[in-house]
XYZ file of C-alpha atoms in Angstrom:
625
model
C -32.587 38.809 -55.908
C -33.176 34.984 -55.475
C -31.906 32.861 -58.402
C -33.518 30.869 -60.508
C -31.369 27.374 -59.233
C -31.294 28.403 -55.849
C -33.812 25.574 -55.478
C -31.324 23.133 -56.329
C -29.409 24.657 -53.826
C -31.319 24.329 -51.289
C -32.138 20.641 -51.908
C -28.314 19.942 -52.508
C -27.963 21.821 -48.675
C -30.657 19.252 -47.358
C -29.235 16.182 -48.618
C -25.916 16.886 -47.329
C -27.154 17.616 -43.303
C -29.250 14.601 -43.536
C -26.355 12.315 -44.833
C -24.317 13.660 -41.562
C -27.155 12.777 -39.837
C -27.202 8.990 -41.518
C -23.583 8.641 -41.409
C -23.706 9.816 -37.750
C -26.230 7.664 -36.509
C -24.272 4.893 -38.525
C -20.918 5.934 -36.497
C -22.840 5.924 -33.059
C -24.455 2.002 -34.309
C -20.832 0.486 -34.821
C -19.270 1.906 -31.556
C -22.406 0.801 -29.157
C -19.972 -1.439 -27.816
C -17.111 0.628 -27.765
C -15.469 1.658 -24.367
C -15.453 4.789 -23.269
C -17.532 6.443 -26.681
C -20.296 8.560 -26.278
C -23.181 9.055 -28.205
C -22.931 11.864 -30.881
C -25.387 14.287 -32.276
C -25.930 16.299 -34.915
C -27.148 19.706 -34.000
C -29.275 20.896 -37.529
C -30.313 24.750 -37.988
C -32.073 26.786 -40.375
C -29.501 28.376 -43.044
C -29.343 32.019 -42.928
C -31.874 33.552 -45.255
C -31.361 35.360 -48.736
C -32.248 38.838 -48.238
C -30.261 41.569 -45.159
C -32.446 44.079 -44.216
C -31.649 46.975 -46.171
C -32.981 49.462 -48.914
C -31.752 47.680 -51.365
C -33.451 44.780 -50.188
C -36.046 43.459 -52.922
C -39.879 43.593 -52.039
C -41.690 40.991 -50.970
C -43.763 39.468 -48.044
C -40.986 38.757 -45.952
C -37.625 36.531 -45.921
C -37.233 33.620 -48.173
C -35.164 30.811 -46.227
C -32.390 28.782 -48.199
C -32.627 25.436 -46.133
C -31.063 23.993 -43.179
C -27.392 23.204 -42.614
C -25.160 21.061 -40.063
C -24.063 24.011 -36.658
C -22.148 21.272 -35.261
C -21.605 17.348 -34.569
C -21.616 17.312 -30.706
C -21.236 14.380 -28.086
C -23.414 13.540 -25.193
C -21.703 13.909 -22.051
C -22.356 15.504 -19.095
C -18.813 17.044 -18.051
C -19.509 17.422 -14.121
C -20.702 13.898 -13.790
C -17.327 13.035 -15.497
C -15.415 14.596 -13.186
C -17.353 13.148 -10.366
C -16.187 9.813 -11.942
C -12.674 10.713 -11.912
C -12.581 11.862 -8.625
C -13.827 8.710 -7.260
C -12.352 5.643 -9.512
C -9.473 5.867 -7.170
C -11.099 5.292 -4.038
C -13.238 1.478 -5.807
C -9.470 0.873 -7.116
C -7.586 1.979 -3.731
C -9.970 -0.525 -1.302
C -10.210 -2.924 -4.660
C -6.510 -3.769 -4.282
C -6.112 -3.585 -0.578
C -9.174 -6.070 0.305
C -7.378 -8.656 -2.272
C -3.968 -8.161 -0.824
C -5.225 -8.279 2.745
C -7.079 -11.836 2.190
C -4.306 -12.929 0.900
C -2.440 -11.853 4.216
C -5.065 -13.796 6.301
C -4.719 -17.279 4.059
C -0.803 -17.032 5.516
C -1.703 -17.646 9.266
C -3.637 -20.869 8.101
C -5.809 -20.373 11.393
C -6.827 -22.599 13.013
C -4.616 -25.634 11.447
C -1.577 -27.964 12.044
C 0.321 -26.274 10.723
C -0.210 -22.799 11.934
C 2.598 -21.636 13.556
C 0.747 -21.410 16.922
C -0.153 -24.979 16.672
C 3.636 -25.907 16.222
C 4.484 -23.273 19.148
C 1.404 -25.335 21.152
C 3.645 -28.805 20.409
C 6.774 -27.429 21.796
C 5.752 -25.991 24.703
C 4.215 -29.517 24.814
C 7.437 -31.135 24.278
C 9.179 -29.269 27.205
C 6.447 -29.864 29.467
C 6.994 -33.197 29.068
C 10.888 -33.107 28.807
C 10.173 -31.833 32.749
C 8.304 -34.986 33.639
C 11.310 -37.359 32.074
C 14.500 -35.120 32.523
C 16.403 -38.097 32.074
C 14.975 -39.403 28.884
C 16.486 -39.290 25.238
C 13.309 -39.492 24.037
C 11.924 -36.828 25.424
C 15.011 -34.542 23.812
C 14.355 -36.061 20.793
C 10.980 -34.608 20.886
C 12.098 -31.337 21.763
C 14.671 -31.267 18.870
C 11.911 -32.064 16.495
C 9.547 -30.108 17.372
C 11.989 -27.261 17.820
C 12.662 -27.690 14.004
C 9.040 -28.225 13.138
C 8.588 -24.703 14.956
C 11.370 -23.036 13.074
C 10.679 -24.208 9.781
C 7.095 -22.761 10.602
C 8.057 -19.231 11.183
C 10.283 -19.444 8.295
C 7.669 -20.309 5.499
C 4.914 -17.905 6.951
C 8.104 -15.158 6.775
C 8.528 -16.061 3.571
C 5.205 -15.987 2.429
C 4.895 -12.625 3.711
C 7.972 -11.775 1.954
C 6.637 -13.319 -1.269
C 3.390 -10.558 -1.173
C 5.759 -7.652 -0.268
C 7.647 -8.928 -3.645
C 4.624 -9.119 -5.363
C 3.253 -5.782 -4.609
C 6.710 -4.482 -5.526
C 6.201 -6.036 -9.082
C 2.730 -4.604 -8.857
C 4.296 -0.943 -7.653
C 6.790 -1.054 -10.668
C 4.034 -2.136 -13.156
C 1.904 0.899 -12.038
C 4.189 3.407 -12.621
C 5.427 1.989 -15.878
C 1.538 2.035 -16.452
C 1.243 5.733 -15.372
C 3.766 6.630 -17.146
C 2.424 5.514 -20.391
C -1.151 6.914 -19.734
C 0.220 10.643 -19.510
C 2.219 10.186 -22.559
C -0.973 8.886 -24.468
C -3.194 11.575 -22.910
C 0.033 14.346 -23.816
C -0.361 12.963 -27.499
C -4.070 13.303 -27.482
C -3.685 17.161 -26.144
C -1.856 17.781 -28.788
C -3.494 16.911 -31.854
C -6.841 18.126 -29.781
C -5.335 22.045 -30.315
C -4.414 21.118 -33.845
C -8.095 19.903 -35.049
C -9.894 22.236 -32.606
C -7.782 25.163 -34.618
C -9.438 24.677 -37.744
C -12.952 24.787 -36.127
C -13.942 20.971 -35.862
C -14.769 18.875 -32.558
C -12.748 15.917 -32.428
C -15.268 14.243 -30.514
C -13.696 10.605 -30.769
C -10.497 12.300 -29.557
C -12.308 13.804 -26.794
C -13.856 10.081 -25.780
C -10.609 8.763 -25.754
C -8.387 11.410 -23.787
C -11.517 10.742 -21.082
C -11.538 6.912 -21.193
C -7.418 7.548 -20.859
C -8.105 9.824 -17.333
C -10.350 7.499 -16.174
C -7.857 4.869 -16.159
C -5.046 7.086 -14.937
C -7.745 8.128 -11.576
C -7.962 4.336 -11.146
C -4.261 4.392 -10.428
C -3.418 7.426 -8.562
C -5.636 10.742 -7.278
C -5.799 13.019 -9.638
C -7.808 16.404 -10.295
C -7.960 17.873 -14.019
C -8.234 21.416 -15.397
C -9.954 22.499 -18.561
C -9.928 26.563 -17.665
C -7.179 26.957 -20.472
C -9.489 25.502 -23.345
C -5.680 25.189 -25.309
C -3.928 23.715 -22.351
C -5.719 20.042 -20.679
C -4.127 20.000 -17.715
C -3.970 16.788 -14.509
C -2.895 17.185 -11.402
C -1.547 14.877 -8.842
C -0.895 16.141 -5.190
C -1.194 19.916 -6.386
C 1.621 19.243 -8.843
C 1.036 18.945 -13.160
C 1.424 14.979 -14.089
C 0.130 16.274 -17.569
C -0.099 19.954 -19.013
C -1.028 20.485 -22.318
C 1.474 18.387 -24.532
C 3.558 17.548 -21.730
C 3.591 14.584 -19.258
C 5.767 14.121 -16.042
C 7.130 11.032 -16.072
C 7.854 8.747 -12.650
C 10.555 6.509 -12.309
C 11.278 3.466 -9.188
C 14.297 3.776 -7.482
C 15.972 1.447 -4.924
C 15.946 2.317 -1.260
C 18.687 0.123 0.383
C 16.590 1.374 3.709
C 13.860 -0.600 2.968
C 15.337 -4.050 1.825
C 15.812 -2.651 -1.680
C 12.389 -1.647 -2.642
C 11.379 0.806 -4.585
C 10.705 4.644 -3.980
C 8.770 6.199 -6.245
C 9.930 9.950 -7.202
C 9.409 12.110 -9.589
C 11.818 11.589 -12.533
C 13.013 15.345 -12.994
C 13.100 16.277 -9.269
C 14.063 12.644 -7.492
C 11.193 13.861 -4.742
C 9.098 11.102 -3.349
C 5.972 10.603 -4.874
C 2.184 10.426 -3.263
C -0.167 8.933 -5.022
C -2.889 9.696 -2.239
C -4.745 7.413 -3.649
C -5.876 4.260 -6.506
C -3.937 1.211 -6.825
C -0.270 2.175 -6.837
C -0.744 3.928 -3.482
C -2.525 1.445 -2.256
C 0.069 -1.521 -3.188
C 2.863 0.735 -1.750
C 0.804 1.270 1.845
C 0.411 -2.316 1.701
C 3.749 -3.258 1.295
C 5.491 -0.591 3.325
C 2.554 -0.881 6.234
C 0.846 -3.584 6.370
C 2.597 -6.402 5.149
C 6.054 -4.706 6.810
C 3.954 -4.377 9.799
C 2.720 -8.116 9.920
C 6.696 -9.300 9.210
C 7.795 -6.772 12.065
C 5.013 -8.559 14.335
C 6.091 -11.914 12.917
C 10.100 -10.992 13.973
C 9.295 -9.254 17.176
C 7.427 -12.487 18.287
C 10.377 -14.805 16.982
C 13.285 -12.580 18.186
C 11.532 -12.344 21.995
C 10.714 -15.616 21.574
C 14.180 -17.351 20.873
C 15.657 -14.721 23.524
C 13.452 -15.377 26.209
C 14.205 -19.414 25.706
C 18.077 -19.022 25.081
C 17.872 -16.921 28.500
C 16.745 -19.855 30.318
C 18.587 -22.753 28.537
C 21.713 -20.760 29.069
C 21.798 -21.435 32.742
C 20.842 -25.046 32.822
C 23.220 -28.414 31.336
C 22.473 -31.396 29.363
C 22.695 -35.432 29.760
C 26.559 -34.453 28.346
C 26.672 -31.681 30.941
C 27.591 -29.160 29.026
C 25.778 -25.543 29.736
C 25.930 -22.406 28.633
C 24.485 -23.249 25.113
C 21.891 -21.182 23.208
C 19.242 -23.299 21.907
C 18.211 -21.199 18.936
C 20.761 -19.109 16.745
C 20.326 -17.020 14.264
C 22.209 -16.467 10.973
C 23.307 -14.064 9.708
C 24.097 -12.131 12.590
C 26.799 -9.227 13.263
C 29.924 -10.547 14.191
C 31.471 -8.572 16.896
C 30.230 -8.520 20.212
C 29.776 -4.690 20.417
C 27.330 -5.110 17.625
C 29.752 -2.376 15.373
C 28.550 -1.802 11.977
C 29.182 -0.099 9.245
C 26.104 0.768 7.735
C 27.591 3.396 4.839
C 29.803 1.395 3.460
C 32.577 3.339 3.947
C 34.890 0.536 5.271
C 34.841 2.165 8.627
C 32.488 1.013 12.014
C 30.004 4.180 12.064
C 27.144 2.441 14.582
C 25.844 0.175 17.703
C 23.065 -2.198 16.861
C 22.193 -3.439 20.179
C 19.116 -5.301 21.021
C 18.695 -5.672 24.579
C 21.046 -4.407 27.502
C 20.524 -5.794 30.954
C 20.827 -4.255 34.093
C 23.920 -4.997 36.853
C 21.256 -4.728 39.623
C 18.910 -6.942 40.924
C 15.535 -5.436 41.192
C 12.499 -5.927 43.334
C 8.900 -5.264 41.349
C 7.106 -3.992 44.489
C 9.611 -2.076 45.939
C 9.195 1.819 45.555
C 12.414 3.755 44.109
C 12.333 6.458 46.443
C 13.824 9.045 43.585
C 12.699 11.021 40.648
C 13.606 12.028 37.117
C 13.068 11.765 33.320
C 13.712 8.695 31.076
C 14.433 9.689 27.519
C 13.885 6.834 24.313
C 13.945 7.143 21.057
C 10.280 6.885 19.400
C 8.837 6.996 16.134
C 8.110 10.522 15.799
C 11.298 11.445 18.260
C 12.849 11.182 21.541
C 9.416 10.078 24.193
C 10.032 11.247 27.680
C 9.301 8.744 30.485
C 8.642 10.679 33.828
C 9.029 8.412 37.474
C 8.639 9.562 41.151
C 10.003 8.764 44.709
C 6.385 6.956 45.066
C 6.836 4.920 41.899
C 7.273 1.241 42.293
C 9.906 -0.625 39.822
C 6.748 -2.695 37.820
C 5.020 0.823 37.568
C 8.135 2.341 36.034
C 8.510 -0.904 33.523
C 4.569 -0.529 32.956
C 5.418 3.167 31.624
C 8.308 2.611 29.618
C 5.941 -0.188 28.110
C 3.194 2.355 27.568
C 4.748 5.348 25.911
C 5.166 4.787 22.923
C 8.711 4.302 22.548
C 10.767 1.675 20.271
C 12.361 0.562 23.117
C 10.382 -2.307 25.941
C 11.337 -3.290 29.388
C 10.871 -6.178 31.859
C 12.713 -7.600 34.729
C 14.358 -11.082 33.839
C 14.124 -13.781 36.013
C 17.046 -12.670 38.048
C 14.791 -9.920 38.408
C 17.356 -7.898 36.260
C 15.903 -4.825 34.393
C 16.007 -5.478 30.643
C 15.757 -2.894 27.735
C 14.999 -4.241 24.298
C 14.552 -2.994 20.890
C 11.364 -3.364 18.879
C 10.792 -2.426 15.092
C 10.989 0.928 13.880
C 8.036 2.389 12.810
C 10.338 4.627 10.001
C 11.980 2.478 7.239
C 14.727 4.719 7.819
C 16.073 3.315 11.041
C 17.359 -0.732 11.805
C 14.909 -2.990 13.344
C 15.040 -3.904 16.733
C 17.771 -1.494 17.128
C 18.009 0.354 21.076
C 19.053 4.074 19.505
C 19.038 6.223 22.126
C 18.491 6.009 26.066
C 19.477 8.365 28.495
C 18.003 9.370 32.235
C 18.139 12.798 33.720
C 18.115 10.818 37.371
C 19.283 7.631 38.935
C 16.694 4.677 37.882
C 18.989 3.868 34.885
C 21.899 4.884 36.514
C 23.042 3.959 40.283
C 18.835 1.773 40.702
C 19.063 -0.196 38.031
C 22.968 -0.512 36.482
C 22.430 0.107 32.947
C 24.033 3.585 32.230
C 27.122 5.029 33.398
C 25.747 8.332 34.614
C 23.135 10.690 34.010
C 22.088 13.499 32.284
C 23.587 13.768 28.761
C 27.217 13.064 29.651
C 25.834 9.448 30.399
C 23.397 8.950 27.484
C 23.628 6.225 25.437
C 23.522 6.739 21.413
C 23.712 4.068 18.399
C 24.981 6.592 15.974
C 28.482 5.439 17.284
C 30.778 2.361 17.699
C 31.781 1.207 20.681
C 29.217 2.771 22.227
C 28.358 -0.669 24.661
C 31.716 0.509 25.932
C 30.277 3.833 27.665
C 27.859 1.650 29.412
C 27.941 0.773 32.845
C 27.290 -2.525 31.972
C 29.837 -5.279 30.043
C 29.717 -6.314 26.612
C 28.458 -10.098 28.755
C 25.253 -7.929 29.629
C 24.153 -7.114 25.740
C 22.912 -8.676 22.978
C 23.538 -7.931 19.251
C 20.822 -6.781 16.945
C 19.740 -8.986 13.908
C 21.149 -8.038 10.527
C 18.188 -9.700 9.236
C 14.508 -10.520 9.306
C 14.811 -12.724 12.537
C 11.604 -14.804 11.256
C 13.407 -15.917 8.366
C 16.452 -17.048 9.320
C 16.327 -18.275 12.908
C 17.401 -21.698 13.295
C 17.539 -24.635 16.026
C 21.793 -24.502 17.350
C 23.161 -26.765 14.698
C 25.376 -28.280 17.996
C 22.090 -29.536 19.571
C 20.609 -30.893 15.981
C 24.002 -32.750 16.144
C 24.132 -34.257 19.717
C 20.529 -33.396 21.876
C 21.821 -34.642 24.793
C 23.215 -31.240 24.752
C 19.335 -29.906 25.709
C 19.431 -28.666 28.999
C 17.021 -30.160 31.450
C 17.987 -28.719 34.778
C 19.604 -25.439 35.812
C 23.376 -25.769 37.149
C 24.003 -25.154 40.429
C 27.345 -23.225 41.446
C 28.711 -24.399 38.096
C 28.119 -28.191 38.578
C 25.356 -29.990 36.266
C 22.266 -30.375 37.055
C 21.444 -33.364 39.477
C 19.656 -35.930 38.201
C 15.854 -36.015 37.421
C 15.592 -32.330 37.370
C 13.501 -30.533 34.931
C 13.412 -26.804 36.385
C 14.979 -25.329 32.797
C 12.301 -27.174 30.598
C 9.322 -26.507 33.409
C 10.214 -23.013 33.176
C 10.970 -22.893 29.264
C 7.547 -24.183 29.642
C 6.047 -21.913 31.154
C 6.745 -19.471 28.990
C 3.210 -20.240 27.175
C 1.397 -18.429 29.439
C 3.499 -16.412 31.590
C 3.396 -12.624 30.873
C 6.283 -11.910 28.701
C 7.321 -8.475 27.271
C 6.135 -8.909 23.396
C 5.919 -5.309 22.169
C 2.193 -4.494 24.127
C 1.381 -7.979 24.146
C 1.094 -10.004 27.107
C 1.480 -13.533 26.363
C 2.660 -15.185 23.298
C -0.904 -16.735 22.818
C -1.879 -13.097 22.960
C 0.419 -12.282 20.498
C -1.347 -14.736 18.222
C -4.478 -13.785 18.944
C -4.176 -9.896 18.543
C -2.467 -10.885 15.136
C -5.062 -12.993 13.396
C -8.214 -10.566 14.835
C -5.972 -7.540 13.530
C -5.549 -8.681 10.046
C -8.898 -9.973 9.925
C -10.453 -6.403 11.119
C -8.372 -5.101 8.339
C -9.649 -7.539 5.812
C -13.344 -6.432 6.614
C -12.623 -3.162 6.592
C -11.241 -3.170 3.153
C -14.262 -5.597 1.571
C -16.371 -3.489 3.371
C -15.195 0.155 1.800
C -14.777 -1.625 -1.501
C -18.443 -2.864 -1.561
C -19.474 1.272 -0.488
C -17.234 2.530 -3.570
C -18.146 -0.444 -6.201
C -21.793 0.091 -5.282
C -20.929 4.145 -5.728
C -19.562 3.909 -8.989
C -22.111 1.319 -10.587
C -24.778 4.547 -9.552
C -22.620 6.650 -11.620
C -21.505 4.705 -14.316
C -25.174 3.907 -14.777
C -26.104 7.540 -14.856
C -23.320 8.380 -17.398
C -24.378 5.341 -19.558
C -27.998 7.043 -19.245
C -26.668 10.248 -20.637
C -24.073 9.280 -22.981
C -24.661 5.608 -24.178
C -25.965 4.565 -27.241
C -29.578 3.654 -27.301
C -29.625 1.447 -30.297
C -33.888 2.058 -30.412
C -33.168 5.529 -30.249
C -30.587 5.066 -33.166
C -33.031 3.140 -35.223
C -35.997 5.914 -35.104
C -33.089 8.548 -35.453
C -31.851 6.969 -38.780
C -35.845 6.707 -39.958
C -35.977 10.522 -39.489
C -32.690 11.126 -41.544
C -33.877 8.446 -44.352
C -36.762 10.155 -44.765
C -35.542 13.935 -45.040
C -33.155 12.382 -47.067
C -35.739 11.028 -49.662
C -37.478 14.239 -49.179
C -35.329 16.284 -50.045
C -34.188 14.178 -53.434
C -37.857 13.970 -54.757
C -37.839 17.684 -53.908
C -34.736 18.577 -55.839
C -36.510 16.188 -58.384
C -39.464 18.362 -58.658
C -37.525 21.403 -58.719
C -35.298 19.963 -62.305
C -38.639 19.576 -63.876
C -39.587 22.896 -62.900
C -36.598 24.048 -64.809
C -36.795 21.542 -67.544
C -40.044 23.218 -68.288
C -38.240 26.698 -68.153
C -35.506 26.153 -70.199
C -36.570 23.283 -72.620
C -40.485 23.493 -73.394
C -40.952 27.608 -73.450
C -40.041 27.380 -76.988
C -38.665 30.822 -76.710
């Protein structure tokens, strides 16, 4: 039977859902400018009536209703667009990061300027050329010297601004993970207390905003994927792996890889396995500084070590105004210091590997002549050993042209004693030395008995780093090799300290039978240069203007690439942030008409309850009963 008070009830019920509603429009009002907070609403239903259907149910013309009351206090947001957004905040974050890094690559070559390094490298070819015309003039030395230095000290500051962006995206690297790491602990925390309140029935909805504006940032940073099947278990994946489930977050940690000049790997902190981002800033910064900027210092060093090689091969054979020959013109420092390039690279105290750069043949070669035998040339290569086939009908320059074509991290080209050369290039793997010949061996004769670099073939003849001594098992003396850098060539490559002392040390002329050079010849610098535009083995590269060339348009096709992609996925999450704003932002008009509504089922239900105590006033305190 319905009470007398259940009026007051009633009213009592009314006031309280529309003060929700007031205070909830009031909550939305103060966080319109909030990040990551989405609009809330309050969901309002009919309270469930007096009477059951029944027989005991009193009679009368149908239900009598007892009001309205608050189902729930839910927030606006559409859960498939958010995932949408966390899918793709790594990609506007991965190209973000890349197209900044990459201009900042492209402002090193200072192209076209002064004091680009190919200007410098213009000046002394220029200096040689005219060191040619006046053989006989300190002047001209003087010039050479200088501009020598000028050269050097160019290599070594674009080196080292390279160097200074690797550091900086290793600051950047170890900043993201400590980043990362932080993020899953907050979003861990947030799980947690998310099971406590949802156990009692309530919607933390502010909690909710958060743990989303938390993944959001994490997606920025790496790829991730979540999973809400387990509604008591938020979980985030990385690579197929948990980064966060439930209350518990996977941490990362940096470690030091002495194969990779000391920077960081990133693992996994309770397995040590290497972590992939696949995606968002960290992997970008770690692609960038283990690709592309080690790629444009490997260019950078396989220019300078060719480079300095290819001169010291010439100025070798030719004297001075002092007639001394047999001088290097550039050294480098450090270098290793025993002739059969030995090295200990475990630190064992024992000699455990070769590091060879180039070997040269005992024979004299001619380009055009065919070889008039057959076999199977094996190198080492990035991925593995790369097989280099030749036939009877093969001429010397076509077997060179292959080795130069396969693939390999080891080059050829005949000298100009027309001996055949090997060299080392830079290893696409971290893992293995620079400019390091690792293995070479020939199932025939070209390498063997043709060309006078092994001692024999097939296997029993193959040459391997992964030993010491092993310049000894050549056919070949240690005269006919050259040790591998220990270092970045680019950085530490200098003019020979004994020519900055006396130039007239700077060859001019080539010696002939072991006497100087006669006077007023310039054949050494006419040839050194010549060098400028005479086909010289540079990885694939023809010419060292070439070399230049293929640089700058390669990091500049990189550069666009990168603005370009970034522009797509900025453009692609504006759409969607849009949208979600759309759906889930707070429309402070909306708001305003929202808290009218409330205000006035708020009054209306107070002059109601009003109405209903003088109905009972009248009852209890004018009946006169």
């Amino acid at each position: 039977m319905q009470s007398t008070f259940s009026g007051i009830e009633l009213a009592k019920r009314s006031i309280n859902a529309h003060q929700i509603g007031l205070q909830t429009v009031g909550h939305n009002l103060s966080n319109a400018s909030s990040e990551g907070y989405s609009r809330q609403r309050v969901e309002l239903q009919a309270y469930p009536a007096l009477d059951r259907p029944g027989l005991a149910r009193a009679e009368r013309p149908g239900q009598i209703g007892q009001g309205v009351e608050v189902a729930r206090v839910s927030r606006v947001r559409d859960m498939i667009l958010e995932r949408r957004l966390v899918s793709q905040a790594n990609g506007e974050e991965y190209w973000d990061q890349r197209q900044k890094y990459l201009r900042m690559v492209e402002q090193v070559y200072t192209e076209p300027g002064d004091l680009s390094v190919r200007n410098l490298m213009d000046r002394f070819w220029d200096s040689w050329q005219e060191l040619s015309i006046h053989p006989d003039q300190m002047a001209s030395r003087q010039a050479v010297l200088q501009r020598g230095s000028a050269l050097m000290d160019g290599i070594q500051n674009q080196y080292q601004d390279l160097h200074r962006i690797q550091v900086m995206l290793e600051d950047e690297i170890k900043g993201g993970v400590e980043s990362v790491n932080q993020l899953t602990r907050d979003i861990a925390a947030l799980n947690e207390e998310i099971v406590k309140v949802e156990a009692v029935g309530d919607n933390p909805n502010d909690l909710y905003d958060r743990r989303d504006l938390l993944v959001e940032r994490l997606g920025t940073k790496v790829a991730i994927q979540t999973d809400q099947r387990n509604p008591d278990e938020f979980s985030i994946y990385v690579g197929g792996r948990h980064i966060v489930q439930g209350s518990i977050a996977k941490q990362l940690e940096t470690r030091p890889n002495p194969d990779n000049q000391g920077f960081s790997r990133v693992v996994w902190a309770d397995t040590d396995e290497d972590f992939d981002p696949r995606g968002g800033s960290l992997a970008a910064h770690m692609e960038l500084r283990d690709q592309d900027v080690r790629g444009e210092i490997q260019r950078l060093d396989n220019m300078t070590i060719n480079f300095v090689d290819l001169v010291n091969e010439i100025h070798r054979d030719g004297s001075g105004l002092n007639e001394r020959s047999g001088v290097d013109f550039f050294v480098e420092r450090p270098a290793i210091n025993n002739v059969l390039g030995n090295l200990d690279t475990n630190g064992d105290g024992a000699f455990d590997s070769s590091h060879i750069f180039r070997i040269k043949g005992a024979n004299q070669l001619e380009p055009k002549d065919q070889i008039g035998i057959q076999g199977e040339i094996t190198l080492s290569g990035p991925d593995g050993p790369v097989a280099v086939q030749y036939n009877p009908t093969d001429r010397v320059e076509d077997v060179v042209r292959r080795i130069n074509r396969s693939g390999a991290e080891v080059v050829a080209r005949l000298n100009r004693n027309n001996e055949l050369e090997l060299k080392g290039t830079p290893a696409a793997d971290p893992d293995n030395p620079d400019f390091v010949i690792r293995d070479v061996q020939d199932s025939g004769e070209f390498l063997v008995g043709y060309a006078g670099i092994l001692s024999a073939s097939g296997l029993g003849g193959a040459y391997s780093h992964a030993q010491p001594d092993a310049v000894l098992d050549l056919q070949v003396g240690v005269e006919n090799v050259a040790v591998a850098p220990q270092a970045n060539p680019s950085g530490w490559i200098q003019v020979n300290p004994e020519i900055a002392r006396e130039p007239a040390t700077i060859a001019a002329g080539f010696t002939v039978d072991g006497r100087p050079a006669a006077p007023g010849d310039g054949s050494v610098a006419s040839e050194i240069a010549s060098l400028r535009n005479n086909p010289v083995m540079v990885g694939q590269t023809a010419t060292f203007d070439d070399y230049f060339a293929d640089s700058v348009a390669e990091i500049g096709l990189k550069g666009q690439e990168a603005e370009q992609a970034w522009h797509t996925e900025r453009q692609i999450m504006k759409d969607l942030r849009d949208l979600r704003e759309s759906i889930s932002g707070v429309n402070i008009d909306e708001e305003l008409a929202d808290m009218i509504k409330f205000q006035h089922g708020y009054n209306a239900a107070a002059r109601y309850m009003s109405t209903v105590n003088q109905m009972l006033d009248v009852l209890i305190n004018r009946l006169g009963v």
